[in-house]
Amino acid sequence: MAFWAGGSPSVVDYFPSEDFYRCGYCKNESGSRSNGMWAHSMTVQDYQDLIDRGWRRSGKYVYKPVMNQTCCPQYTIRCRPLQFQPSKSHKKVLKKMLKFLAKGEVPKGSCEDEPMDSTMDDAVAGDFALINKLDIQCDLKTLSDDIKESLESEGKNSKKEEPQELLQSQDFVGEKLGSGEPSHSVKVHTVPKPGKGADLSKPPCRKAKEIRKERKRLKLMQQNPAGELEGFQAQGHPPSLFPPKAKSNQPKSLEDLIFESLPENASHKLEVRLVPVSFEDPEFKSSFSQSFSLYVKYQVAIHQDPPDECGKTEFTRFLCSSPLEAETPPNGPDCGYGSFHQQYWLDGKIIAVGVIDILPNCVSSVYLYYDPDYSFLSLGVYSALREIAFTRQLHEKTSQLSYYYMGFYIHSCPKMKYKGQYRPSDLLCPETYVWVPIEQCLPSLENSKYCRFNQDPEAVFFVVAVDEDRSTEPDRLQVFHKRAIMPYGVYKKQQKDPSEEAAVLQYASLVGQKCSERMLLFRN
C-alpha cells in the first residue's frame, strides 16, 4: 500500500482513446488520436513524471497522443537553459524591447512573430463534451473528504511504509511555447527559402572575420611551438590574439541582454510579476478581470474566435483551473511549486500573460496570450527568453530544476518546427522515454513522421533500449473505489467486465509503474 507524506495523493479518471479527431495541424478530419485523464488533483512530482512520459495538461485534462497512430506525431521537447545561448534573431528581439522601453521606438514595417502562442489541442477540444460533463459531476471537496477518511482508517489498521520523498534523490532529467496545439491558423514563419533562415541539420554559420582570426591564431601557434605569443603565454589555454582587456568583446549573457540598465527618463516601464493561479491569492483575484479581458482580445484578434466562445467559464477552465497542488518544500524554489501566471505589466497595465507550471525538474510552459496592439514587440519570443532566464534563476536555489519544457515539437508541421531553434534541446523518445539531442533526431524525422529515437544506431541490434519505468506489477496499481483505496489485485476480483481490465492495464502502461503506485485511479 502506498503512503502519501505531507498531503493527498493524485486522483485521476482515465479515458482510453476510442475515436479519432480533427487534426489542428494538417486539418485531417479524423487523423488525431490521444488518450486522456481527468485529474481531480495532482502532485507536482506525479505531473513531472507524466510529462516525462509524453503527457501534457490542458486545464485539468491530461492527455497523451497515440504517437504511432496520430497523423502528426507530437514529441515532447525541452530546452537546456544552463547551456542556452541566444541566437542573432533572439538578440534582435531583446534589443527591440530595450529600444522601445528606453526611447519609445516602434519598429517600422510589419512584424512577423514566431508562433510562440498556442491554443488547445483539437483532440482536447473534441473531448469538451466529456470535459464539461466531468466538470459538473465531479465534487472535488466530497472526493477529497472521502480520500482523507479512507487514508485515516487505513493508517490505523495497517503499518505505515517509509514516506515517499517529495523530491526524489535521483538524477533529475527533465512549456512561451505552450502545448503547441493551434486549432486556428496564425501568421507564422514557414520553411525558409533558399539562402534564408537556419538549417537545423547543419552547424551554425561562422562569420568570415572569425574564420580569419582562427587562421591567424593557428599560424601564430605554428610559428611559436612553445605557445608564446607577443610576450604572453597561453598557460594551458588556446593563445589569445588580444590582451586581457578585450574582455568587453565577450558575448553578453541572456541576463545581460534582458536586464540591461535603462536611462532614468526611460519612455516606458516593464514589470514581470509571478502570480499563483488561485482565487485565494489577492493579487491573482485583483488582476483577474484585466487578465480575462486581455485573453478575449487576444483570442478574437489572433485566433478569430467568436466572442461568445471566450467567456469567463472557458477562460477559467482552460487557464485558471489546474489540478496541481501547490507545494513549498524547504529545498524548493522560494515561489514554491505549482501553476502560475507570469504577468507582463507595461506602464501599469497587463500586455501579456504566460501560463506556466513550476515542477521539481523544470518550468513547463502552458500558454501565452498578449495584447495584439503590441505584436511589434515579438512578445512570443520575448516571453520564451524571459522564461528561460527565469528557469536559470530558479536553478540557483534548486539545482535539480534545470530544464525548460516547450510543449510539443511536430516535425511534420512546418509552423511548429520553430521550437527546434532554442538550442540545446532534446526530444523524448516515444517508446523508451529517454531524452535524445534534437540534432540526432532530425535525420530520422526527415524519413518518417513517427520514430523511435536511439543515440547509438549501431548498438540497436545488440542492446535494445526499453522503458525503464514500464508497468511490471499492475496488481500494485492503486484504485479508489466505493470510498476505499485498494490495490488493483483486490479490485479486479470484484469486476466481471473484460473491457475494464483492458482499460486499467492500458492506463498502467501509459503512466508507468511509479505513478500507477502513487496515483489513485478513480473507478465509479
Short mmCIF file of C-alpha atoms in Angstrom, two decimals:
data_model
loop_
_atom_site.label_atom_id
_atom_site.label_comp_id
_atom_site.label_asym_id
_atom_site.label_seq_id
_atom_site.Cartn_x
_atom_site.Cartn_y
_atom_site.Cartn_z
CA MET A 1 0.00 0.00 0.00
CA ALA A 2 1.41 3.37 -0.97
CA PHE A 3 1.81 6.02 1.71
CA TRP A 4 1.45 9.72 0.99
CA ALA A 5 3.52 12.08 3.13
CA GLY A 6 2.50 15.66 3.63
CA GLY A 7 -0.70 15.71 1.59
CA SER A 8 -3.28 13.92 -0.51
CA PRO A 9 -2.35 11.74 -3.49
CA SER A 10 -3.15 12.45 -7.12
CA VAL A 11 -6.64 11.31 -8.13
CA VAL A 12 -7.42 10.68 -11.81
CA ASP A 13 -10.15 9.27 -14.06
CA TYR A 14 -8.78 7.50 -17.15
CA PHE A 15 -10.49 7.52 -20.56
CA PRO A 16 -8.94 5.27 -23.23
CA SER A 17 -8.87 6.54 -26.80
CA GLU A 18 -11.94 5.45 -28.75
CA ASP A 19 -12.26 7.95 -31.58
CA PHE A 20 -10.11 9.97 -33.94
CA TYR A 21 -10.43 13.76 -34.01
CA ARG A 22 -9.82 16.58 -36.43
CA CYS A 23 -6.12 17.42 -36.52
CA GLY A 24 -5.18 21.02 -35.74
CA TYR A 25 -2.03 20.77 -37.87
CA CYS A 26 -2.79 19.01 -41.17
CA LYS A 27 -6.57 19.57 -40.84
CA ASN A 28 -7.31 15.87 -41.33
CA GLU A 29 -10.90 15.46 -40.13
CA SER A 30 -10.18 12.11 -38.47
CA GLY A 31 -6.41 11.93 -38.09
CA SER A 32 -5.63 12.88 -34.47
CA ARG A 33 -5.85 10.47 -31.57
CA SER A 34 -4.97 10.64 -27.86
CA ASN A 35 -5.67 9.01 -24.50
CA GLY A 36 -6.84 11.23 -21.66
CA MET A 37 -7.29 11.58 -17.91
CA TRP A 38 -9.36 13.95 -15.86
CA ALA A 39 -7.16 14.97 -12.92
CA HIS A 40 -9.21 15.79 -9.82
CA SER A 41 -5.94 16.67 -8.12
CA MET A 42 -2.28 16.00 -8.88
CA THR A 43 1.05 16.37 -7.11
CA VAL A 44 3.82 18.22 -8.91
CA GLN A 45 6.08 15.14 -8.79
CA ASP A 46 3.44 12.97 -10.46
CA TYR A 47 2.93 15.53 -13.21
CA GLN A 48 6.68 15.83 -13.68
CA ASP A 49 6.89 12.06 -14.17
CA LEU A 50 3.90 12.11 -16.53
CA ILE A 51 5.27 14.81 -18.85
CA ASP A 52 8.50 12.81 -18.92
CA ARG A 53 6.36 10.06 -20.46
CA GLY A 54 4.75 12.31 -23.10
CA TRP A 55 1.65 13.51 -21.21
CA ARG A 56 0.53 17.15 -21.13
CA ARG A 57 -2.27 19.07 -19.43
CA SER A 58 -4.93 21.47 -20.70
CA GLY A 59 -6.68 22.79 -17.62
CA LYS A 60 -7.41 19.66 -15.56
CA TYR A 61 -7.49 17.42 -18.62
CA VAL A 62 -4.23 15.50 -19.07
CA TYR A 63 -3.69 13.81 -22.43
CA LYS A 64 -1.12 11.71 -24.30
CA PRO A 65 -1.11 11.46 -28.11
CA VAL A 66 -1.19 7.95 -29.56
CA MET A 67 2.09 8.56 -31.33
CA ASN A 68 2.15 5.63 -33.77
CA GLN A 69 -1.45 6.28 -34.90
CA THR A 70 -1.97 10.03 -34.92
CA CYS A 71 -1.40 11.78 -38.24
CA CYS A 72 1.00 14.40 -36.79
CA PRO A 73 3.14 12.84 -34.02
CA GLN A 74 3.86 15.28 -31.20
CA TYR A 75 7.23 14.85 -29.46
CA THR A 76 7.81 16.40 -26.05
CA ILE A 77 10.65 18.92 -26.33
CA ARG A 78 12.76 20.51 -23.63
CA CYS A 79 15.46 23.18 -23.76
CA ARG A 80 18.58 23.09 -21.60
CA PRO A 81 18.72 26.67 -20.25
CA LEU A 82 22.07 26.29 -18.48
CA GLN A 83 23.81 25.88 -21.85
CA PHE A 84 21.45 28.13 -23.84
CA GLN A 85 22.97 30.97 -25.87
CA PRO A 86 20.61 33.46 -27.57
CA SER A 87 20.82 33.46 -31.35
CA LYS A 88 21.17 36.55 -33.51
CA SER A 89 17.39 36.72 -34.01
CA HIS A 90 16.82 36.33 -30.25
CA LYS A 91 19.19 39.21 -29.53
CA LYS A 92 17.36 41.32 -32.09
CA VAL A 93 14.07 40.80 -30.22
CA LEU A 94 15.65 41.71 -26.87
CA LYS A 95 17.27 44.84 -28.30
CA LYS A 96 13.98 45.84 -29.88
CA MET A 97 12.30 45.66 -26.46
CA LEU A 98 15.09 47.71 -24.84
CA LYS A 99 14.83 50.43 -27.51
CA PHE A 100 11.06 50.58 -27.01
CA LEU A 101 11.38 50.86 -23.23
CA ALA A 102 14.24 53.37 -23.34
CA LYS A 103 13.17 55.65 -26.19
CA GLY A 104 9.69 54.51 -27.18
CA GLU A 105 10.97 53.35 -30.58
CA VAL A 106 8.47 51.29 -32.57
CA PRO A 107 9.90 49.13 -35.39
CA LYS A 108 8.85 50.20 -38.87
CA GLY A 109 7.07 47.83 -41.22
CA SER A 110 5.19 44.64 -40.45
CA CYS A 111 6.44 42.35 -37.70
CA GLU A 112 6.26 38.61 -38.24
CA ASP A 113 6.49 36.97 -34.86
CA GLU A 114 7.23 33.32 -34.25
CA PRO A 115 4.05 31.46 -33.20
CA MET A 116 5.05 31.11 -29.58
CA ASP A 117 1.41 31.20 -28.59
CA SER A 118 -0.88 28.22 -28.99
CA THR A 119 -4.40 27.05 -28.35
CA MET A 120 -5.81 23.79 -27.17
CA ASP A 121 -5.20 20.54 -28.95
CA ASP A 122 -8.11 19.65 -31.21
CA ALA A 123 -8.11 16.27 -29.52
CA VAL A 124 -8.82 18.08 -26.27
CA ALA A 125 -11.43 20.27 -27.93
CA GLY A 126 -13.07 17.12 -29.26
CA ASP A 127 -13.38 15.89 -25.68
CA PHE A 128 -15.05 19.09 -24.49
CA ALA A 129 -18.43 17.43 -24.14
CA LEU A 130 -16.80 14.89 -21.84
CA ILE A 131 -14.83 17.58 -20.01
CA ASN A 132 -17.96 19.67 -19.41
CA LYS A 133 -19.80 16.63 -18.12
CA LEU A 134 -16.95 15.70 -15.79
CA ASP A 135 -16.57 19.27 -14.59
CA ILE A 136 -20.20 19.30 -13.47
CA GLN A 137 -20.32 15.82 -11.96
CA CYS A 138 -17.05 15.80 -10.03
CA ASP A 139 -17.41 17.13 -6.49
CA LEU A 140 -13.75 17.55 -5.60
CA LYS A 141 -14.43 18.50 -1.97
CA THR A 142 -16.53 15.40 -1.36
CA LEU A 143 -13.97 13.24 -3.12
CA SER A 144 -11.15 14.77 -1.06
CA ASP A 145 -13.06 14.15 2.18
CA ASP A 146 -13.67 10.54 1.16
CA ILE A 147 -9.96 10.02 0.44
CA LYS A 148 -8.91 11.57 3.74
CA GLU A 149 -11.39 9.36 5.61
CA SER A 150 -10.09 6.29 3.79
CA LEU A 151 -6.45 7.21 4.49
CA GLU A 152 -7.16 7.81 8.18
CA SER A 153 -8.94 4.48 8.64
CA GLU A 154 -6.23 2.64 6.72
CA GLY A 155 -3.50 4.31 8.75
CA LYS A 156 -4.99 2.97 11.99
CA ASN A 157 -5.20 -0.62 10.80
CA SER A 158 -2.02 -1.07 8.79
CA LYS A 159 1.70 -0.48 9.14
CA LYS A 160 2.99 2.71 7.61
CA GLU A 161 5.56 2.37 4.90
CA GLU A 162 8.52 4.69 4.61
CA PRO A 163 7.38 8.12 3.40
CA GLN A 164 7.81 8.87 -0.27
CA GLU A 165 10.15 11.82 -0.64
CA LEU A 166 8.59 14.77 -2.44
CA LEU A 167 11.77 15.38 -4.40
CA GLN A 168 13.39 12.06 -5.07
CA SER A 169 17.17 11.81 -4.73
CA GLN A 170 17.65 10.66 -8.29
CA ASP A 171 19.48 12.27 -11.19
CA PHE A 172 16.72 14.56 -12.34
CA VAL A 173 16.18 14.72 -16.07
CA GLY A 174 13.90 16.83 -17.18
CA GLU A 175 6.48 24.73 -21.69
CA LYS A 176 6.13 30.56 -24.13
CA LEU A 177 5.77 27.75 -26.26
CA GLY A 178 2.59 26.27 -24.99
CA SER A 179 1.28 22.83 -25.78
CA GLY A 180 1.74 23.51 -29.46
CA GLU A 181 -1.87 22.88 -30.32
CA PRO A 182 -3.10 25.56 -32.74
CA SER A 183 -6.75 24.96 -33.55
CA HIS A 184 -6.79 28.08 -35.72
CA SER A 185 -4.33 29.38 -38.26
CA VAL A 186 -1.94 32.09 -37.14
CA LYS A 187 0.65 34.15 -39.00
CA VAL A 188 3.82 32.12 -38.72
CA HIS A 189 7.13 31.51 -40.42
CA THR A 190 7.11 28.66 -42.92
CA VAL A 191 10.07 26.66 -44.23
CA PRO A 192 12.94 29.07 -45.01
CA LYS A 193 13.57 29.86 -48.66
CA PRO A 194 16.99 29.00 -50.06
CA GLY A 195 19.56 31.34 -48.56
CA LYS A 196 17.24 32.45 -45.76
CA GLY A 197 16.71 31.09 -42.27
CA ALA A 198 18.57 28.42 -40.31
CA ASP A 199 19.01 24.82 -41.40
CA LEU A 200 18.70 22.84 -38.16
CA SER A 201 20.56 19.85 -39.61
CA LYS A 202 23.73 21.87 -40.24
CA PRO A 203 26.20 23.54 -37.84
CA PRO A 204 25.72 27.29 -37.27
CA CYS A 205 27.38 29.62 -39.75
CA ARG A 206 30.58 31.47 -38.76
CA LYS A 207 31.44 34.99 -39.74
CA ALA A 208 34.33 35.47 -42.16
CA LYS A 209 36.03 37.68 -39.56
CA GLU A 210 36.00 34.85 -37.02
CA ILE A 211 37.42 32.40 -39.58
CA ARG A 212 40.26 34.81 -40.39
CA LYS A 213 41.07 35.20 -36.70
CA GLU A 214 41.17 31.43 -36.28
CA ARG A 215 43.52 31.04 -39.23
CA LYS A 216 45.80 33.75 -37.85
CA ARG A 217 45.82 32.11 -34.44
CA LEU A 218 46.77 28.71 -35.90
CA LYS A 219 49.51 30.33 -38.00
CA LEU A 220 50.98 32.05 -34.93
CA MET A 221 50.85 28.79 -32.98
CA GLN A 222 52.84 27.07 -35.73
CA GLN A 223 55.42 29.86 -35.63
CA ASN A 224 55.63 29.68 -31.80
CA PRO A 225 55.55 25.98 -30.81
CA ALA A 226 56.19 26.89 -27.19
CA GLY A 227 52.85 28.65 -27.07
CA GLU A 228 54.29 32.14 -26.52
CA LEU A 229 52.65 34.97 -28.42
CA GLU A 230 53.87 38.55 -28.33
CA GLY A 231 55.31 38.25 -24.84
CA PHE A 232 52.46 36.48 -23.03
CA GLN A 233 51.82 32.75 -22.57
CA ALA A 234 48.73 30.62 -23.14
CA GLN A 235 49.09 28.84 -19.76
CA GLY A 236 47.15 25.76 -20.80
CA HIS A 237 44.53 27.67 -22.83
CA PRO A 238 44.44 28.47 -26.57
CA PRO A 239 46.52 31.65 -27.06
CA SER A 240 44.53 34.81 -27.48
CA LEU A 241 45.17 37.37 -30.19
CA PHE A 242 44.31 40.22 -27.85
CA PRO A 243 45.42 41.36 -24.39
CA PRO A 244 43.16 40.53 -21.40
CA LYS A 245 41.49 43.95 -21.62
CA ALA A 246 39.46 42.66 -24.58
CA LYS A 247 37.03 41.17 -22.04
CA SER A 248 34.35 43.59 -23.22
CA ASN A 249 34.29 41.73 -26.53
CA GLN A 250 32.89 38.63 -24.84
CA PRO A 251 29.28 37.88 -25.88
CA LYS A 252 26.67 39.17 -23.47
CA SER A 253 24.72 36.63 -21.48
CA LEU A 254 20.95 36.26 -21.79
CA GLU A 255 20.53 38.07 -18.47
CA ASP A 256 22.77 40.95 -19.60
CA LEU A 257 20.60 41.42 -22.68
CA ILE A 258 17.29 41.23 -20.79
CA PHE A 259 18.20 43.35 -17.77
CA GLU A 260 20.36 45.98 -19.46
CA SER A 261 20.02 49.21 -17.49
CA LEU A 262 17.65 51.87 -18.82
CA PRO A 263 18.07 55.66 -18.60
CA GLU A 264 16.33 57.47 -15.75
CA ASN A 265 13.99 59.17 -18.21
CA ALA A 266 13.01 55.92 -19.97
CA SER A 267 9.82 56.16 -22.02
CA HIS A 268 8.24 53.01 -20.60
CA LYS A 269 8.42 50.73 -17.56
CA LEU A 270 8.06 46.94 -17.85
CA GLU A 271 7.48 44.78 -14.78
CA VAL A 272 7.08 40.99 -14.72
CA ARG A 273 5.04 39.59 -11.83
CA LEU A 274 4.70 35.91 -10.87
CA VAL A 275 1.22 35.25 -9.50
CA PRO A 276 -0.04 31.88 -8.17
CA VAL A 277 -3.10 30.56 -10.02
CA SER A 278 -5.51 30.68 -7.10
CA PHE A 279 -8.60 32.75 -6.39
CA GLU A 280 -7.45 32.78 -2.77
CA ASP A 281 -4.40 34.83 -3.82
CA PRO A 282 -5.22 38.57 -3.53
CA GLU A 283 -3.02 39.59 -6.47
CA PHE A 284 -4.47 36.95 -8.78
CA LYS A 285 -8.01 37.87 -7.75
CA SER A 286 -7.50 41.63 -8.18
CA SER A 287 -5.97 41.23 -11.65
CA PHE A 288 -8.43 38.59 -12.89
CA SER A 289 -10.76 40.99 -14.68
CA GLN A 290 -7.95 42.70 -16.61
CA SER A 291 -6.30 39.37 -17.40
CA PHE A 292 -9.59 37.93 -18.69
CA SER A 293 -10.27 40.99 -20.90
CA LEU A 294 -6.81 40.62 -22.43
CA TYR A 295 -7.49 36.92 -23.13
CA VAL A 296 -10.71 37.76 -25.00
CA LYS A 297 -8.97 40.46 -27.04
CA TYR A 298 -6.18 38.06 -27.95
CA GLN A 299 -8.42 35.12 -28.89
CA VAL A 300 -10.69 37.24 -31.08
CA ALA A 301 -7.88 39.14 -32.84
CA ILE A 302 -5.24 36.42 -33.22
CA HIS A 303 -7.30 33.23 -33.46
CA GLN A 304 -10.55 34.71 -34.79
CA ASP A 305 -12.59 33.06 -32.03
CA PRO A 306 -16.20 34.26 -31.73
CA PRO A 307 -16.52 36.45 -28.60
CA ASP A 308 -19.30 34.24 -27.20
CA GLU A 309 -16.82 31.34 -27.10
CA CYS A 310 -14.39 33.33 -24.94
CA GLY A 311 -16.42 33.54 -21.75
CA LYS A 312 -15.17 33.51 -18.18
CA THR A 313 -16.13 29.84 -17.84
CA GLU A 314 -13.92 28.81 -20.77
CA PHE A 315 -11.08 31.08 -19.63
CA THR A 316 -11.21 29.77 -16.07
CA ARG A 317 -11.41 26.12 -17.11
CA PHE A 318 -8.59 26.41 -19.63
CA LEU A 319 -6.06 28.77 -17.99
CA CYS A 320 -7.05 29.28 -14.33
CA SER A 321 -8.06 25.74 -13.41
CA SER A 322 -5.14 23.47 -12.58
CA PRO A 323 -5.01 20.06 -10.92
CA LEU A 324 -1.56 20.79 -9.46
CA GLU A 325 -1.41 21.07 -5.69
CA ALA A 326 0.81 23.99 -4.61
CA GLU A 327 3.84 22.85 -2.61
CA THR A 328 6.51 24.88 -0.79
CA PRO A 329 9.19 22.45 0.45
CA PRO A 330 12.24 23.97 2.16
CA ASN A 331 14.57 22.72 -0.57
CA GLY A 332 12.37 24.06 -3.37
CA PRO A 333 12.28 27.50 -5.05
CA ASP A 334 11.14 30.48 -2.99
CA CYS A 335 7.92 30.77 -5.02
CA GLY A 336 7.13 27.09 -4.47
CA TYR A 337 5.84 24.56 -6.98
CA GLY A 338 2.52 24.68 -8.81
CA SER A 339 0.72 26.67 -11.53
CA PHE A 340 1.38 30.39 -12.07
CA HIS A 341 0.56 33.33 -14.30
CA GLN A 342 3.60 35.38 -15.27
CA GLN A 343 2.11 38.82 -15.93
CA TYR A 344 3.89 41.42 -18.07
CA TRP A 345 2.89 44.90 -16.84
CA LEU A 346 3.73 47.82 -19.12
CA ASP A 347 3.15 51.27 -17.63
CA GLY A 348 0.57 49.90 -15.18
CA LYS A 349 -1.42 47.59 -17.48
CA ILE A 350 -1.10 43.92 -18.41
CA ILE A 351 0.05 43.39 -22.01
CA ALA A 352 0.87 39.66 -21.82
CA VAL A 353 0.33 36.65 -19.58
CA GLY A 354 2.42 33.49 -19.68
CA VAL A 355 0.80 30.47 -18.02
CA ILE A 356 3.49 28.19 -16.57
CA ASP A 357 3.88 25.22 -14.25
CA ILE A 358 6.88 25.11 -11.91
CA LEU A 359 7.78 21.47 -11.27
CA PRO A 360 10.62 19.67 -9.44
CA ASN A 361 12.76 19.40 -12.59
CA CYS A 362 11.56 22.20 -14.83
CA VAL A 363 9.50 25.18 -15.82
CA SER A 364 6.78 23.90 -18.15
CA SER A 365 5.18 26.46 -20.44
CA VAL A 366 1.42 26.04 -20.88
CA TYR A 367 0.11 29.03 -22.86
CA LEU A 368 0.73 32.66 -23.76
CA TYR A 369 -1.77 35.38 -24.61
CA TYR A 370 -0.91 39.03 -25.24
CA ASP A 371 -2.27 42.37 -26.41
CA PRO A 372 -2.31 42.33 -30.24
CA ASP A 373 -1.55 46.09 -30.17
CA TYR A 374 1.97 45.17 -29.04
CA SER A 375 2.67 42.45 -31.60
CA PHE A 376 5.55 44.59 -32.88
CA LEU A 377 7.50 43.63 -29.72
CA SER A 378 7.55 39.91 -30.68
CA LEU A 379 6.12 39.06 -27.26
CA GLY A 380 6.05 35.33 -28.01
CA VAL A 381 9.81 35.15 -28.47
CA TYR A 382 10.48 37.70 -25.73
CA SER A 383 8.43 35.80 -23.13
CA ALA A 384 10.13 32.49 -24.04
CA LEU A 385 13.55 34.08 -23.46
CA ARG A 386 12.33 35.53 -20.15
CA GLU A 387 11.13 32.08 -19.10
CA ILE A 388 14.48 30.51 -19.99
CA ALA A 389 16.21 33.17 -17.87
CA PHE A 390 13.65 32.55 -15.10
CA THR A 391 14.46 28.82 -15.14
CA ARG A 392 18.16 29.67 -14.73
CA GLN A 393 17.26 31.89 -11.79
CA LEU A 394 15.27 29.11 -10.07
CA HIS A 395 18.16 26.69 -10.68
CA GLU A 396 20.43 28.82 -8.48
CA LYS A 397 18.30 27.91 -5.44
CA THR A 398 17.04 24.48 -6.57
CA SER A 399 19.78 22.73 -8.53
CA GLN A 400 17.63 19.91 -9.95
CA LEU A 401 15.28 22.45 -11.56
CA SER A 402 17.26 22.91 -14.75
CA TYR A 403 15.03 22.41 -17.80
CA TYR A 404 12.51 24.43 -19.78
CA TYR A 405 9.74 22.36 -21.37
CA MET A 406 8.37 23.83 -24.59
CA GLY A 407 5.38 21.57 -25.16
CA PHE A 408 5.28 19.50 -28.34
CA TYR A 409 7.58 19.55 -31.36
CA ILE A 410 5.83 18.48 -34.59
CA HIS A 411 8.41 17.96 -37.31
CA SER A 412 5.76 17.16 -39.92
CA CYS A 413 4.14 20.58 -39.38
CA PRO A 414 6.38 23.41 -40.72
CA LYS A 415 4.82 26.08 -38.47
CA MET A 416 5.67 24.05 -35.34
CA LYS A 417 9.35 23.41 -36.15
CA TYR A 418 10.45 26.80 -34.77
CA LYS A 419 10.82 25.26 -31.29
CA GLY A 420 13.92 23.49 -32.53
CA GLN A 421 15.65 26.89 -32.79
CA TYR A 422 16.03 27.05 -28.99
CA ARG A 423 19.27 25.12 -28.54
CA PRO A 424 20.46 22.96 -26.98
CA SER A 425 17.26 20.95 -26.80
CA ASP A 426 16.15 17.31 -26.58
CA LEU A 427 13.22 15.24 -27.84
CA LEU A 428 11.57 12.47 -25.84
CA CYS A 429 11.67 9.00 -27.38
CA PRO A 430 8.03 7.84 -27.60
CA GLU A 431 8.91 4.22 -26.76
CA THR A 432 11.82 4.25 -24.30
CA TYR A 433 11.14 7.70 -22.76
CA VAL A 434 14.79 8.72 -22.89
CA TRP A 435 15.89 12.19 -23.97
CA VAL A 436 17.83 12.46 -27.22
CA PRO A 437 19.51 15.65 -28.56
CA ILE A 438 17.36 17.06 -31.34
CA GLU A 439 20.26 17.06 -33.79
CA GLN A 440 20.34 13.26 -33.60
CA CYS A 441 16.58 13.01 -34.15
CA LEU A 442 16.21 15.25 -37.21
CA PRO A 443 17.64 12.85 -39.84
CA SER A 444 15.19 10.13 -38.74
CA LEU A 445 12.25 12.55 -38.71
CA GLU A 446 13.05 13.59 -42.28
CA ASN A 447 12.40 9.98 -43.33
CA SER A 448 9.43 9.15 -41.12
CA LYS A 449 6.84 11.08 -39.10
CA TYR A 450 6.96 8.55 -36.29
CA CYS A 451 10.36 7.50 -34.94
CA ARG A 452 11.83 5.59 -32.05
CA PHE A 453 14.98 7.58 -31.25
CA ASN A 454 18.25 5.87 -30.35
CA GLN A 455 21.51 7.64 -29.54
CA ASP A 456 23.65 4.79 -30.86
CA PRO A 457 22.16 3.34 -34.07
CA GLU A 458 24.95 0.74 -34.33
CA ALA A 459 24.03 -0.72 -30.96
CA VAL A 460 20.37 -1.28 -31.70
CA PHE A 461 20.95 -4.88 -32.78
CA PHE A 462 22.91 -5.73 -29.66
CA VAL A 463 21.26 -3.71 -26.89
CA VAL A 464 17.57 -2.91 -27.20
CA ALA A 465 16.65 0.08 -25.02
CA VAL A 466 13.46 -0.39 -23.01
CA ASP A 467 11.13 1.74 -20.94
CA GLU A 468 12.79 1.56 -17.52
CA ASP A 469 9.58 2.58 -15.71
CA ARG A 470 7.30 0.23 -17.65
CA SER A 471 4.45 -1.35 -15.73
CA THR A 472 5.70 -4.70 -14.45
CA GLU A 473 3.37 -5.24 -11.48
CA PRO A 474 -0.11 -3.94 -12.41
CA ASP A 475 -1.67 -5.56 -9.34
CA ARG A 476 0.13 -2.92 -7.22
CA LEU A 477 -1.67 -0.11 -9.05
CA GLN A 478 -3.78 1.91 -6.61
CA VAL A 479 -7.55 2.17 -7.15
CA PHE A 480 -10.07 4.38 -5.36
CA HIS A 481 -13.44 2.62 -5.45
CA LYS A 482 -16.53 2.98 -3.25
CA ARG A 483 -14.73 5.30 -0.82
CA ALA A 484 -11.94 2.77 -0.32
CA ILE A 485 -8.32 2.64 -1.53
CA MET A 486 -7.17 -0.78 -2.69
CA PRO A 487 -4.55 -2.42 -4.92
CA TYR A 488 -5.76 -3.36 -8.39
CA GLY A 489 -5.17 -7.02 -7.48
CA VAL A 490 -8.02 -6.74 -4.97
CA TYR A 491 -10.24 -4.52 -7.15
CA LYS A 492 -10.16 -6.79 -10.22
CA LYS A 493 -11.64 -9.69 -8.25
CA GLN A 494 -14.82 -7.63 -7.92
CA GLN A 495 -15.05 -6.90 -11.67
CA LYS A 496 -16.55 -9.07 -14.41
CA ASP A 497 -16.29 -6.69 -17.36
CA PRO A 498 -13.25 -7.68 -19.52
CA SER A 499 -13.07 -4.17 -21.02
CA GLU A 500 -12.45 -2.78 -17.52
CA GLU A 501 -9.29 -4.84 -17.13
CA ALA A 502 -8.04 -3.82 -20.57
CA ALA A 503 -8.55 -0.11 -19.76
CA VAL A 504 -6.76 -0.35 -16.40
CA LEU A 505 -3.80 -2.23 -17.85
CA GLN A 506 -3.50 0.31 -20.66
CA TYR A 507 -3.55 3.12 -18.08
CA ALA A 508 -0.78 1.39 -16.10
CA SER A 509 1.42 1.02 -19.18
CA LEU A 510 0.99 4.69 -20.15
CA VAL A 511 1.61 6.29 -16.73
CA GLY A 512 4.41 3.90 -15.69
CA GLN A 513 4.94 1.82 -12.57
CA LYS A 514 5.90 4.68 -10.22
CA CYS A 515 2.85 6.83 -10.98
CA SER A 516 0.49 3.84 -11.00
CA GLU A 517 1.52 3.05 -7.43
CA ARG A 518 1.34 6.68 -6.21
CA MET A 519 -1.73 8.00 -8.02
CA LEU A 520 -5.27 6.85 -7.26
CA LEU A 521 -7.24 5.62 -10.27
CA PHE A 522 -10.84 6.62 -9.57
CA ARG A 523 -13.33 3.95 -10.65
CA ASN A 524 -17.00 4.80 -10.38
#
